[in-house]
Coordinates of C-alpha atoms in Angstrom, one line a residue:
Chain A
X1 CA -5.3 41.7 -21.3
X2 CA -9.0 41.6 -20.5
X3 CA -8.2 40.6 -16.9
X4 CA -5.9 43.5 -16.4
X5 CA -8.2 46.1 -17.8
X6 CA -10.4 46.6 -14.7
X7 CA -7.4 46.7 -12.3
X8 CA -5.7 49.3 -14.5
X9 CA -8.9 51.2 -14.6
X10 CA -9.2 51.2 -10.8
X11 CA -5.6 52.3 -10.4
X12 CA -6.2 55.2 -12.8
X13 CA -9.4 56.2 -10.9
X14 CA -7.6 56.1 -7.6
X15 CA -4.7 58.2 -8.8
X16 CA -7.2 60.7 -10.2
X17 CA -8.9 60.8 -6.8
X18 CA -5.6 61.7 -5.1
X19 CA -5.1 64.5 -7.6
X20 CA -8.5 65.9 -6.7
X21 CA -7.9 65.6 -3.0
X22 CA -4.5 67.4 -3.4
X23 CA -6.2 70.4 -5.0
X24 CA -8.8 70.3 -2.4
X25 CA -6.2 70.2 0.5
X26 CA -4.3 73.2 -0.9
X27 CA -7.6 75.1 -0.9
X28 CA -8.5 74.1 2.6
X29 CA -5.0 75.0 3.9
X30 CA -5.3 78.4 2.3
X31 CA -8.8 78.9 3.8
X32 CA -7.6 77.9 7.3
X33 CA -4.6 80.3 6.9
X34 CA -7.0 83.1 6.0
X35 CA -9.2 82.3 8.9
X36 CA -6.0 82.6 11.0
X37 CA -6.8 79.5 13.0
X38 CA -3.2 79.3 14.2
X39 CA -0.2 77.6 12.7
X40 CA 2.1 78.5 9.8
X41 CA 1.1 78.0 6.1
X42 CA 3.4 75.0 6.0
X43 CA 1.9 73.4 9.1
X44 CA -1.6 74.0 7.8
X45 CA -0.7 72.4 4.4
X46 CA 0.9 69.5 6.1
X47 CA -2.1 68.7 8.3
X48 CA -4.5 69.4 5.5
X49 CA -2.7 66.9 3.2
X50 CA -2.3 64.3 6.0
X51 CA -6.1 64.3 6.7
X52 CA -7.1 64.5 3.0
X53 CA -4.8 61.6 2.0
X54 CA -5.8 59.5 5.0
X55 CA -9.5 60.0 4.3
X56 CA -9.0 59.1 0.7
X57 CA -6.9 56.1 1.5
X58 CA -9.4 55.0 4.1
X59 CA -12.1 55.1 1.4
X60 CA -10.1 53.2 -1.1
X61 CA -9.2 50.5 1.4
X62 CA -12.2 50.3 3.6
X63 CA -15.2 51.2 1.5
X64 CA -15.8 47.8 0.0
X65 CA -15.5 45.7 3.2
X66 CA -17.5 48.3 5.3
X67 CA -20.3 48.5 2.6
X68 CA -20.6 44.8 2.8
X69 CA -20.8 45.0 6.6
X70 CA -23.2 47.9 7.2
X71 CA -24.5 48.9 3.8
X72 CA -23.5 51.7 1.4
X73 CA -25.5 54.4 3.2
X74 CA -23.8 54.1 6.6
X75 CA -20.3 53.0 5.4
X76 CA -19.0 56.6 4.7
X77 CA -19.4 57.6 8.4
X78 CA -17.0 55.2 10.1
X79 CA -14.7 55.4 7.0
X80 CA -14.5 59.2 7.3
X81 CA -14.0 59.0 11.1
X82 CA -11.1 56.6 10.8
X83 CA -9.6 58.6 8.0
X84 CA -9.9 61.9 9.9
X85 CA -8.4 60.5 13.2
X86 CA -5.6 58.8 11.3
X87 CA -4.9 62.0 9.3
X88 CA -4.9 64.2 12.4
X89 CA -2.5 61.8 14.1
X90 CA -0.2 61.8 11.0
X91 CA -0.4 65.5 10.7
X92 CA 0.4 66.1 14.4
X93 CA 3.3 63.7 14.2
X94 CA 4.7 65.5 11.2
X95 CA 4.2 69.0 12.5
X96 CA 4.8 68.5 16.3
X97 CA 6.4 65.2 16.5
X98 CA 3.6 63.9 18.8
X99 CA 0.8 61.9 17.1
X100 CA -1.7 62.6 19.9
X101 CA -1.1 66.4 19.9
X102 CA -4.6 67.3 18.6
X103 CA -6.2 65.0 21.2
X104 CA -4.3 66.3 24.2
X105 CA -4.7 69.2 26.6
X106 CA -1.8 71.0 24.9
X107 CA -3.8 71.7 21.9
X108 CA -4.5 75.3 22.6
X109 CA -6.3 76.5 19.5
X110 CA -9.8 75.8 18.2
X111 CA -8.1 75.6 14.8
X112 CA -7.5 71.9 14.9
X113 CA -11.0 71.0 15.9
X114 CA -12.5 73.3 13.2
X115 CA -10.0 71.8 10.8
X116 CA -11.0 68.3 11.8
X117 CA -14.7 68.9 11.6
X118 CA -14.3 70.8 8.4
X119 CA -12.5 67.9 6.8
X120 CA -14.9 65.4 8.2
X121 CA -17.9 67.1 6.7
X122 CA -16.3 67.8 3.4
X123 CA -14.9 64.3 3.2
X124 CA -18.3 62.9 4.0
X125 CA -19.9 64.9 1.3
X126 CA -17.3 64.1 -1.3
X127 CA -17.3 60.4 -0.7
X128 CA -21.0 60.0 -0.3
X129 CA -21.3 61.8 -3.7
X130 CA -18.6 59.5 -5.0
X131 CA -20.4 56.4 -3.8
X132 CA -23.7 57.7 -5.3
X133 CA -21.7 58.2 -8.5
X134 CA -20.5 54.6 -8.4
X135 CA -23.9 53.3 -7.9
X136 CA -25.2 55.5 -10.7
X137 CA -22.5 54.0 -12.9
X138 CA -23.6 50.5 -11.8
X139 CA -27.2 51.4 -12.8
X140 CA -25.9 52.7 -16.1
X141 CA -24.0 49.5 -16.7
X142 CA -27.1 47.5 -15.9
X143 CA -29.2 49.6 -18.3
X144 CA -26.6 49.0 -21.0
X145 CA -26.7 45.3 -20.3
X146 CA -30.5 45.5 -20.6
X147 CA -30.1 47.2 -24.0
X148 CA -27.7 44.4 -25.0
X149 CA -30.2 41.8 -23.9
X150 CA -32.9 43.5 -26.0
X151 CA -30.6 43.6 -29.0
X152 CA -29.9 39.9 -28.5
X153 CA -33.6 39.2 -28.5
X154 CA -34.1 41.2 -31.6
X155 CA -31.4 39.2 -33.4
X156 CA -33.1 36.1 -32.3
X157 CA -36.5 37.2 -33.7
X158 CA -34.9 38.2 -37.0
X159 CA -33.4 34.8 -37.1
X160 CA -36.7 33.1 -36.7
X161 CA -38.0 35.1 -39.6
X162 CA -35.0 34.0 -41.6
X163 CA -35.7 30.4 -40.7
X164 CA -39.3 30.7 -41.8
X165 CA -38.1 31.3 -45.2
X166 CA -37.2 28.0 -46.6
X167 CA -34.6 28.3 -49.4
X168 CA -36.8 28.2 -52.6
X169 CA -34.3 26.5 -54.8
X170 CA -34.2 23.6 -52.3
X171 CA -37.9 23.4 -52.1
X172 CA -38.5 23.4 -55.9
X173 CA -35.7 20.9 -56.5
X174 CA -37.2 18.6 -53.9
X175 CA -40.7 18.8 -55.3
X176 CA -39.4 18.2 -58.9
X177 CA -37.8 15.1 -57.6
X178 CA -40.8 13.9 -55.8
X179 CA -42.9 14.3 -59.0
X180 CA -40.3 12.4 -61.0
X181 CA -40.2 9.6 -58.5
X182 CA -43.9 9.0 -58.2
X183 CA -44.1 6.9 -61.4
X184 CA -40.9 4.9 -61.1
X185 CA -40.2 4.7 -57.4
X186 CA -43.4 5.5 -55.5
X187 CA -41.9 4.3 -52.2
X188 CA -38.9 6.7 -52.6
X189 CA -41.3 9.5 -53.5
X190 CA -43.3 8.9 -50.4
X191 CA -40.1 8.8 -48.2
X192 CA -38.9 12.1 -49.7
X193 CA -42.2 13.7 -48.9
X194 CA -42.1 12.4 -45.4
X195 CA -38.6 13.8 -44.9
X196 CA -39.7 17.1 -46.4
X197 CA -42.6 17.2 -44.0
X198 CA -40.2 16.6 -41.1
X199 CA -37.9 19.2 -42.3
X200 CA -40.6 21.8 -42.7
X201 CA -42.1 20.9 -39.3
X202 CA -38.7 21.2 -37.6
X203 CA -38.0 24.5 -39.3
X204 CA -41.4 25.9 -38.2
X205 CA -41.0 24.6 -34.7
X206 CA -37.6 26.3 -34.4
X207 CA -39.1 29.5 -35.6
X208 CA -41.6 29.4 -32.7
X209 CA -39.6 28.1 -29.8
X210 CA -36.6 29.7 -28.3
X211 CA -35.3 26.5 -26.8
X212 CA -33.3 24.4 -29.2
X213 CA -31.3 21.4 -28.4
X214 CA -28.5 19.6 -30.3
X215 CA -31.0 16.8 -30.8
X216 CA -33.5 19.1 -32.6
X217 CA -30.7 20.5 -34.7
X218 CA -29.6 17.0 -35.6
X219 CA -33.1 16.0 -36.6
X220 CA -33.3 18.9 -38.9
X221 CA -29.9 18.3 -40.5
X222 CA -30.7 14.6 -40.9
X223 CA -34.0 15.4 -42.7
X224 CA -32.1 17.9 -44.9
X225 CA -29.4 15.4 -45.8
X226 CA -31.9 12.6 -46.5
X227 CA -33.7 14.9 -48.9
X228 CA -30.5 15.9 -50.7
X229 CA -29.5 12.2 -50.8
X230 CA -32.8 11.4 -52.6
X231 CA -32.0 14.1 -55.2
X232 CA -28.4 13.3 -55.7
X233 CA -28.5 9.5 -55.3
X234 CA -25.3 7.8 -54.4
X235 CA -23.2 10.9 -55.0
X236 CA -24.0 12.0 -51.5
X237 CA -23.4 10.0 -48.3
X238 CA -23.5 11.3 -44.8
X239 CA -22.8 10.5 -41.2
X240 CA -24.1 12.2 -38.0
X241 CA -22.4 11.4 -34.7
X242 CA -22.7 13.1 -31.3
X243 CA -21.8 12.2 -27.7
X244 CA -25.0 10.9 -26.3
X245 CA -24.8 13.1 -23.3
X246 CA -24.8 16.2 -25.6
X247 CA -28.1 15.5 -27.2
X248 CA -30.0 17.7 -24.7
X249 CA -27.5 20.5 -24.7
X250 CA -29.1 23.8 -25.7
X251 CA -27.6 25.6 -28.6
X252 CA -28.8 28.5 -30.8
X253 CA -30.8 27.3 -33.9
X254 CA -29.4 27.6 -37.4
X255 CA -25.8 27.3 -36.6
X256 CA -25.2 23.8 -37.9
X257 CA -27.7 23.6 -40.7
X258 CA -26.2 26.4 -42.9
X259 CA -22.8 24.7 -42.5
X260 CA -24.3 21.4 -43.7
X261 CA -26.0 23.3 -46.6
X262 CA -22.7 24.8 -47.5
X263 CA -21.0 21.5 -47.5
X264 CA -23.6 19.9 -49.8
X265 CA -24.2 22.8 -52.2
X266 CA -20.7 24.2 -52.4
X267 CA -18.7 21.0 -51.6
X268 CA -20.4 17.9 -52.9
X269 CA -22.8 19.1 -55.6
X270 CA -20.1 20.7 -57.8
X271 CA -18.0 17.5 -57.5
X272 CA -18.6 14.9 -60.2
X273 CA -17.7 12.0 -57.9
X274 CA -19.8 13.3 -55.1
X275 CA -18.7 12.8 -51.5
X276 CA -19.5 12.5 -47.9
X277 CA -20.7 15.0 -45.3
X278 CA -19.8 14.2 -41.7
X279 CA -21.3 16.0 -38.7
X280 CA -19.9 15.4 -35.2
X281 CA -20.5 17.0 -31.8
X282 CA -18.0 16.4 -29.0
X283 CA -17.6 17.8 -25.6
X284 CA -14.4 18.5 -23.6
X285 CA -13.7 20.8 -20.6
X286 CA -16.7 23.0 -20.8
X287 CA -16.6 23.3 -24.6
X288 CA -18.7 21.7 -27.3
X289 CA -17.3 21.4 -30.7
X290 CA -19.5 20.8 -33.7
X291 CA -17.6 19.8 -36.8
X292 CA -19.1 19.7 -40.3
X293 CA -16.7 18.2 -42.8
X294 CA -17.0 17.3 -46.4
X295 CA -14.6 15.8 -49.0
X296 CA -16.0 17.8 -51.8
X297 CA -14.3 20.3 -54.1
X298 CA -13.1 22.7 -51.4
X299 CA -12.6 26.4 -51.7
X300 CA -10.7 28.1 -54.4
X301 CA -9.0 31.3 -53.2
X302 CA -11.2 33.4 -55.4
X303 CA -14.4 31.3 -55.2
X304 CA -17.1 33.0 -53.3
X305 CA -18.6 29.9 -51.5
X306 CA -21.2 31.1 -49.2
X307 CA -19.4 33.7 -47.2
X308 CA -22.7 35.4 -46.3
X309 CA -23.9 32.4 -44.4
X310 CA -20.5 32.1 -42.6
X311 CA -20.4 35.8 -41.7
X312 CA -24.0 35.5 -40.4
X313 CA -23.0 32.6 -38.2
X314 CA -20.0 34.5 -37.0
X315 CA -22.1 37.6 -36.1
X316 CA -24.6 35.5 -34.2
X317 CA -21.9 33.7 -32.3
X318 CA -20.5 37.1 -31.3
X319 CA -23.8 38.5 -30.3
X320 CA -24.7 35.4 -28.2
X321 CA -21.3 34.5 -26.7
X322 CA -19.1 37.5 -27.2
X323 CA -15.6 36.4 -28.0
X324 CA -16.0 33.0 -26.2
X325 CA -17.3 31.2 -29.2
X326 CA -15.7 30.8 -32.6
X327 CA -16.2 29.4 -36.1
X328 CA -13.1 28.1 -37.8
X329 CA -12.6 26.8 -41.3
X330 CA -9.8 24.5 -42.3
X331 CA -8.9 22.5 -45.3
X332 CA -9.8 18.8 -45.1
X333 CA -7.4 16.2 -46.3
X334 CA -7.2 15.1 -49.1
X335 CA -9.9 17.5 -50.2
X336 CA -12.9 19.5 -48.9
X337 CA -13.5 21.7 -46.0
X338 CA -13.9 21.3 -42.2
X339 CA -16.0 23.9 -40.5
X340 CA -15.9 23.8 -36.7
X341 CA -17.9 25.8 -34.1
X342 CA -16.7 25.9 -30.5
X343 CA -19.3 27.0 -28.0
X344 CA -18.9 27.1 -24.2
X345 CA -21.4 24.8 -22.4
X346 CA -22.2 24.2 -18.8
X347 CA -20.3 21.3 -17.2
X348 CA -22.5 18.5 -16.0
Chain B
X1 CA -34.6 9.5 -87.0
X2 CA -34.1 12.4 -84.6
X3 CA -31.5 11.7 -81.8
X4 CA -31.2 13.4 -78.4
X5 CA -28.8 13.9 -75.6
X6 CA -30.2 14.5 -72.1
X7 CA -28.1 15.7 -69.2
X8 CA -29.0 16.2 -65.5
X9 CA -27.0 15.4 -62.4
X10 CA -30.1 14.3 -60.5
X11 CA -30.9 10.7 -61.6
X12 CA -34.6 10.9 -60.9
X13 CA -35.0 14.0 -63.0
X14 CA -33.1 12.5 -65.9
X15 CA -35.3 9.4 -65.9
X16 CA -38.4 11.5 -65.7
X17 CA -37.4 13.6 -68.7
X18 CA -36.7 10.5 -70.7
X19 CA -40.1 9.2 -69.8
X20 CA -41.9 12.4 -70.7
X21 CA -40.0 12.5 -74.0
X22 CA -41.1 9.0 -74.9
X23 CA -44.7 10.2 -74.5
X24 CA -44.5 13.6 -76.2
X25 CA -42.1 12.7 -78.9
X26 CA -42.2 9.0 -79.6
X27 CA -40.0 9.3 -82.7
X28 CA -37.2 10.7 -80.7
X29 CA -34.3 8.4 -79.8
X30 CA -32.4 9.3 -76.7
X31 CA -28.8 8.2 -77.6
X32 CA -26.9 9.7 -74.6
X33 CA -27.6 10.2 -70.9
X34 CA -25.1 12.4 -69.0
X35 CA -24.9 12.8 -65.3
X36 CA -22.7 15.8 -65.4
X37 CA -21.4 18.5 -67.7
X38 CA -18.1 17.0 -68.8
X39 CA -19.8 13.7 -69.5
X40 CA -22.3 15.6 -71.6
X41 CA -19.6 17.3 -73.6
X42 CA -17.8 14.0 -74.3
X43 CA -21.1 12.2 -75.3
X44 CA -22.1 15.1 -77.6
X45 CA -18.9 14.9 -79.5
X46 CA -19.3 11.1 -79.8
X47 CA -23.0 10.9 -80.7
X48 CA -23.5 14.2 -82.5
X49 CA -27.2 14.4 -81.4
X50 CA -29.8 16.5 -83.1
X51 CA -31.2 17.9 -79.9
X52 CA -29.7 18.4 -76.4
X53 CA -31.7 18.8 -73.2
X54 CA -29.3 20.4 -70.8
X55 CA -29.7 21.0 -67.0
X56 CA -28.0 24.3 -66.2
X57 CA -26.6 23.6 -62.8
X58 CA -24.4 20.5 -63.1
X59 CA -21.0 19.5 -61.8
X60 CA -18.1 19.3 -64.2
X61 CA -19.4 22.0 -66.6
X62 CA -22.7 24.0 -66.4
X63 CA -25.3 23.5 -69.1
X64 CA -24.3 26.9 -70.5
X65 CA -20.7 25.8 -70.8
X66 CA -21.7 22.5 -72.5
X67 CA -23.9 24.4 -75.0
X68 CA -21.0 26.4 -76.2
X69 CA -19.1 23.3 -77.2
X70 CA -22.0 21.5 -78.9
X71 CA -21.8 20.6 -82.6
X72 CA -23.2 23.3 -84.9
X73 CA -26.4 21.3 -85.9
X74 CA -27.5 20.4 -82.4
X75 CA -30.7 22.2 -81.2
X76 CA -30.5 23.1 -77.5
X77 CA -33.2 23.1 -74.9
X78 CA -32.2 24.2 -71.4
X79 CA -33.8 22.7 -68.3
X80 CA -33.6 25.0 -65.3
X81 CA -34.8 25.4 -61.8
X82 CA -37.1 28.2 -60.9
X83 CA -34.7 31.0 -60.0
X84 CA -32.1 30.7 -62.6
X85 CA -31.3 34.1 -63.9
X86 CA -31.0 32.9 -67.5
X87 CA -34.7 32.4 -68.1
X88 CA -35.3 36.0 -69.1
X89 CA -32.4 36.0 -71.4
X90 CA -33.6 32.8 -73.1
X91 CA -37.0 34.2 -73.6
X92 CA -35.6 37.3 -75.3
X93 CA -33.3 35.3 -77.5
X94 CA -36.0 32.7 -78.3
X95 CA -33.9 29.9 -77.0
X96 CA -35.9 26.9 -75.8
X97 CA -36.1 26.2 -72.2
X98 CA -38.1 24.1 -69.7
X99 CA -38.8 24.9 -66.1
X100 CA -38.5 22.2 -63.5
X101 CA -40.6 20.2 -62.8
X102 CA -41.0 19.5 -66.5
X103 CA -44.7 18.8 -67.4
X104 CA -46.1 16.9 -70.3
X105 CA -48.0 19.9 -71.7
X106 CA -45.0 22.2 -71.6
X107 CA -42.7 19.6 -73.1
X108 CA -45.2 19.0 -76.0
X109 CA -45.1 22.7 -76.8
X110 CA -41.3 22.6 -76.9
X111 CA -41.4 19.6 -79.2
X112 CA -43.9 21.4 -81.5
X113 CA -41.6 24.4 -81.6
X114 CA -38.5 22.4 -82.4
X115 CA -40.3 20.6 -85.2
X116 CA -41.8 23.7 -86.9
X117 CA -39.3 26.6 -86.4
X118 CA -36.0 26.6 -88.1
X119 CA -32.9 26.5 -85.9
X120 CA -32.1 29.8 -84.3
X121 CA -29.1 31.6 -85.5
X122 CA -26.2 29.9 -83.8
X123 CA -24.0 33.1 -83.7
X124 CA -26.8 34.8 -81.7
X125 CA -26.9 31.9 -79.3
X126 CA -23.2 31.9 -78.9
X127 CA -23.2 35.6 -78.1
X128 CA -25.9 35.0 -75.5
X129 CA -24.1 32.1 -73.9
X130 CA -20.9 34.1 -73.9
X131 CA -22.5 37.0 -72.1
X132 CA -24.2 34.6 -69.6
X133 CA -21.1 32.6 -68.7
X134 CA -19.2 35.9 -68.4
X135 CA -21.7 37.4 -66.1
X136 CA -21.3 34.3 -64.0
X137 CA -17.7 35.4 -63.5
X138 CA -17.9 39.1 -63.4
X139 CA -14.2 39.9 -63.3
X140 CA -11.3 38.9 -65.5
X141 CA -9.0 38.3 -62.6
X142 CA -11.3 37.4 -59.8
X143 CA -10.8 39.0 -56.4
X144 CA -9.2 37.2 -53.6
X145 CA -11.9 35.8 -51.2
X146 CA -10.1 33.3 -49.0
X147 CA -6.8 33.4 -47.3
X148 CA -4.9 30.3 -46.2
X149 CA -2.9 30.4 -43.0
X150 CA -0.9 27.4 -42.0
X151 CA -1.0 26.1 -38.5
X152 CA 1.3 23.1 -38.2
X153 CA -0.3 20.5 -40.5
X154 CA -3.7 22.2 -40.7
X155 CA -4.6 25.1 -43.0
X156 CA -7.0 27.6 -41.7
X157 CA -9.3 29.3 -44.2
X158 CA -10.0 32.9 -43.5
X159 CA -12.6 34.9 -45.4
X160 CA -11.3 38.3 -46.5
X161 CA -14.5 39.7 -44.8
X162 CA -13.1 38.6 -41.5
X163 CA -9.9 40.5 -42.0
X164 CA -9.8 43.8 -40.0
X165 CA -6.4 44.8 -41.3
X166 CA -3.3 43.4 -42.9
X167 CA 0.1 44.2 -41.5
X168 CA 3.4 43.7 -43.4
X169 CA 5.8 41.5 -41.5
X170 CA 8.9 41.1 -43.7
X171 CA 8.1 38.6 -46.4
X172 CA 4.9 37.6 -44.7
X173 CA 1.7 39.3 -43.8
X174 CA -0.2 39.4 -40.5
X175 CA -4.0 39.1 -41.0
X176 CA -5.6 40.7 -38.0
X177 CA -9.1 39.3 -37.2
X178 CA -11.4 39.5 -34.3
X179 CA -10.2 36.2 -32.9
X180 CA -6.5 36.8 -33.3
X181 CA -3.7 37.2 -35.8
X182 CA -2.8 34.8 -38.6
X183 CA 0.3 34.7 -40.6
X184 CA 0.0 34.2 -44.4
X185 CA 2.8 33.9 -46.9
X186 CA 1.6 36.5 -49.3
X187 CA 3.5 39.8 -49.1
X188 CA 1.5 42.9 -48.6
X189 CA 2.2 44.4 -52.1
X190 CA 0.9 41.2 -53.8
X191 CA -2.1 41.1 -51.5
X192 CA -2.9 44.7 -52.5
X193 CA -3.2 43.6 -56.1
X194 CA -5.4 40.7 -55.4
X195 CA -7.8 42.3 -53.0
X196 CA -10.9 44.3 -54.0
X197 CA -9.5 47.9 -53.8
X198 CA -12.9 49.3 -53.1
X199 CA -13.1 47.5 -49.9
X200 CA -9.5 47.2 -48.9
X201 CA -7.3 50.3 -48.7
X202 CA -3.6 50.5 -48.6
X203 CA -3.3 53.3 -46.0
X204 CA 0.4 52.9 -45.2
X205 CA 3.5 51.2 -46.5
X206 CA 2.8 48.4 -43.9
X207 CA -0.9 48.4 -43.7
X208 CA -4.0 47.5 -45.7
X209 CA -7.3 48.1 -43.8
X210 CA -10.8 46.7 -44.4
X211 CA -12.8 49.8 -44.9
X212 CA -15.8 48.2 -43.2
X213 CA -13.8 47.8 -40.0
X214 CA -12.8 51.4 -39.7
X215 CA -14.8 52.9 -36.8
X216 CA -13.3 56.4 -36.9
X217 CA -10.8 58.4 -38.8
X218 CA -9.3 61.3 -36.9
X219 CA -7.1 63.9 -38.5
X220 CA -3.9 64.8 -36.7
X221 CA -2.0 68.1 -36.9
X222 CA 0.2 67.0 -39.7
X223 CA -2.8 66.1 -41.9
X224 CA -2.4 62.3 -41.5
X225 CA -5.3 60.2 -40.2
X226 CA -5.5 58.0 -37.1
X227 CA -7.8 55.1 -37.8
X228 CA -9.7 53.4 -35.0
X229 CA -10.6 49.9 -35.9
X230 CA -13.7 47.9 -34.9
X231 CA -13.3 44.7 -33.1
X232 CA -9.6 45.0 -32.1
X233 CA -7.8 47.3 -29.8
X234 CA -5.7 48.9 -32.4
X235 CA -5.2 52.2 -34.2
X236 CA -3.4 52.8 -37.4
X237 CA -1.8 56.0 -38.6
X238 CA -2.0 56.6 -42.3
X239 CA 0.9 57.8 -44.3
X240 CA 0.7 61.2 -45.9
X241 CA 0.6 59.5 -49.3
X242 CA -2.6 57.7 -48.5
X243 CA -4.4 60.4 -46.4
X244 CA -6.4 61.6 -49.4
X245 CA -8.4 58.4 -49.1
X246 CA -10.1 59.7 -46.0
X247 CA -10.6 63.3 -46.9
X248 CA -14.2 62.7 -48.0
X249 CA -15.2 60.3 -45.2

């Protein structure tokens, strides 16, 4: 549908232009009749329509190639000339049965010349205005694209602010654990602190740099999962796996981490037996798919889960990729959730 | 001898609590350690402890749910992370609680209080717990949040927030979202009862719309409304019967 839209739009514009030209031609025929330049009303109308339609058709067919050839400023001149000559020939053929009537010695009246010049000038004015209009439209579209870019930047800034806020519950729980571990398992306490430091550093780095790779994102997710593992003990296990050629692929920050957080907090934590979180990134045909799956408690139809995080991710995908990226949630078997993000990536 | 049950799903925190108790309350005997809510309930029934230290956020059953099933004579101390809403309520009802991370000083205070003050009125506590667990689930019949659409052998989960509108299709319903249409097996009339009626309006015999997705409501000559929807190329005409919904928009 999206592919047809510009073509349909163009067709509509062209039809509208013929309608305008028709009104214009009737006016011109009346004017020439009043000036009494010679010929009957019907003949004037016929010639007028021939020239008008030919000029319009010439512009529709020839504008683009001629603009490429000699530039948008000069292009209307040959286009108008071709249209006028073709139109006069068509008109003469229809009225007198001889295409070259207006260009031969038999043409007795000034009328035809006046008519031709009249049309030429008016056509030139109309179409140069039209081409100005088109370039104004192009400028407008560019300005809109600029606004869109700005909006995208703003979204990104907001996002950085969001990232700077580390979820307090997570921080307090982690610190409580570290305190508890110091006496019994000082080594584990130390490890957890190291991981927390890595996690905070990675979060801060992401809030300052706009470039973010899958490898950065995996580092962050790994640190997060290790910390959660220290808290939850053997109730949580995890696996991270990405095609090695994907590690330097750029992707927007904070797409994967919230999904992993969801999987842990809403999938594994509420489960008495615990479970496993698996994060994979694969590439195929210009698409990267990141999957975060867990075998936790899954979603009840009326259980909130973290819909806010999901709708944030969805909004960001839309603002960054339009409709080309998507977030899909499916049930995992035998239990749990799979969240997948599909993003277009440049082919190598 | 005083006996205690301690419950926390994080092993390190459970161990730390036991350690601190051994310092602050040497006479106390920890008779049960539970790693989740249901285990705590079972152990409490079996051991009939004098005191229970309960973490609030636990799998199986929350600390609040466990408390409601404890034997009458068991004194309760809740252990909670920083942001847990219940703290204010505990304070007002004079229920003992500890904030994580638990410190020796704070725990000593709690021990003193447990030893000196008589047990608080259990009916009061029950009422409090009742209101807390109810506020956890605000509605009697919770609103539908997730839709399940089958695709071959996978089931897609669609958040109701994603739905732009629902369209009746015989016994099934088409869920229209930004990235396409999904068929679910719930008929429109059943869906209407399950959805939050403040956010989803039945505007037509065959349509329910997500109010947030309505970009424009234009009135036609017959007093019905034509709704333009955000995110999809689609308009919906309301039935006369439902037009009153838009009169104040």
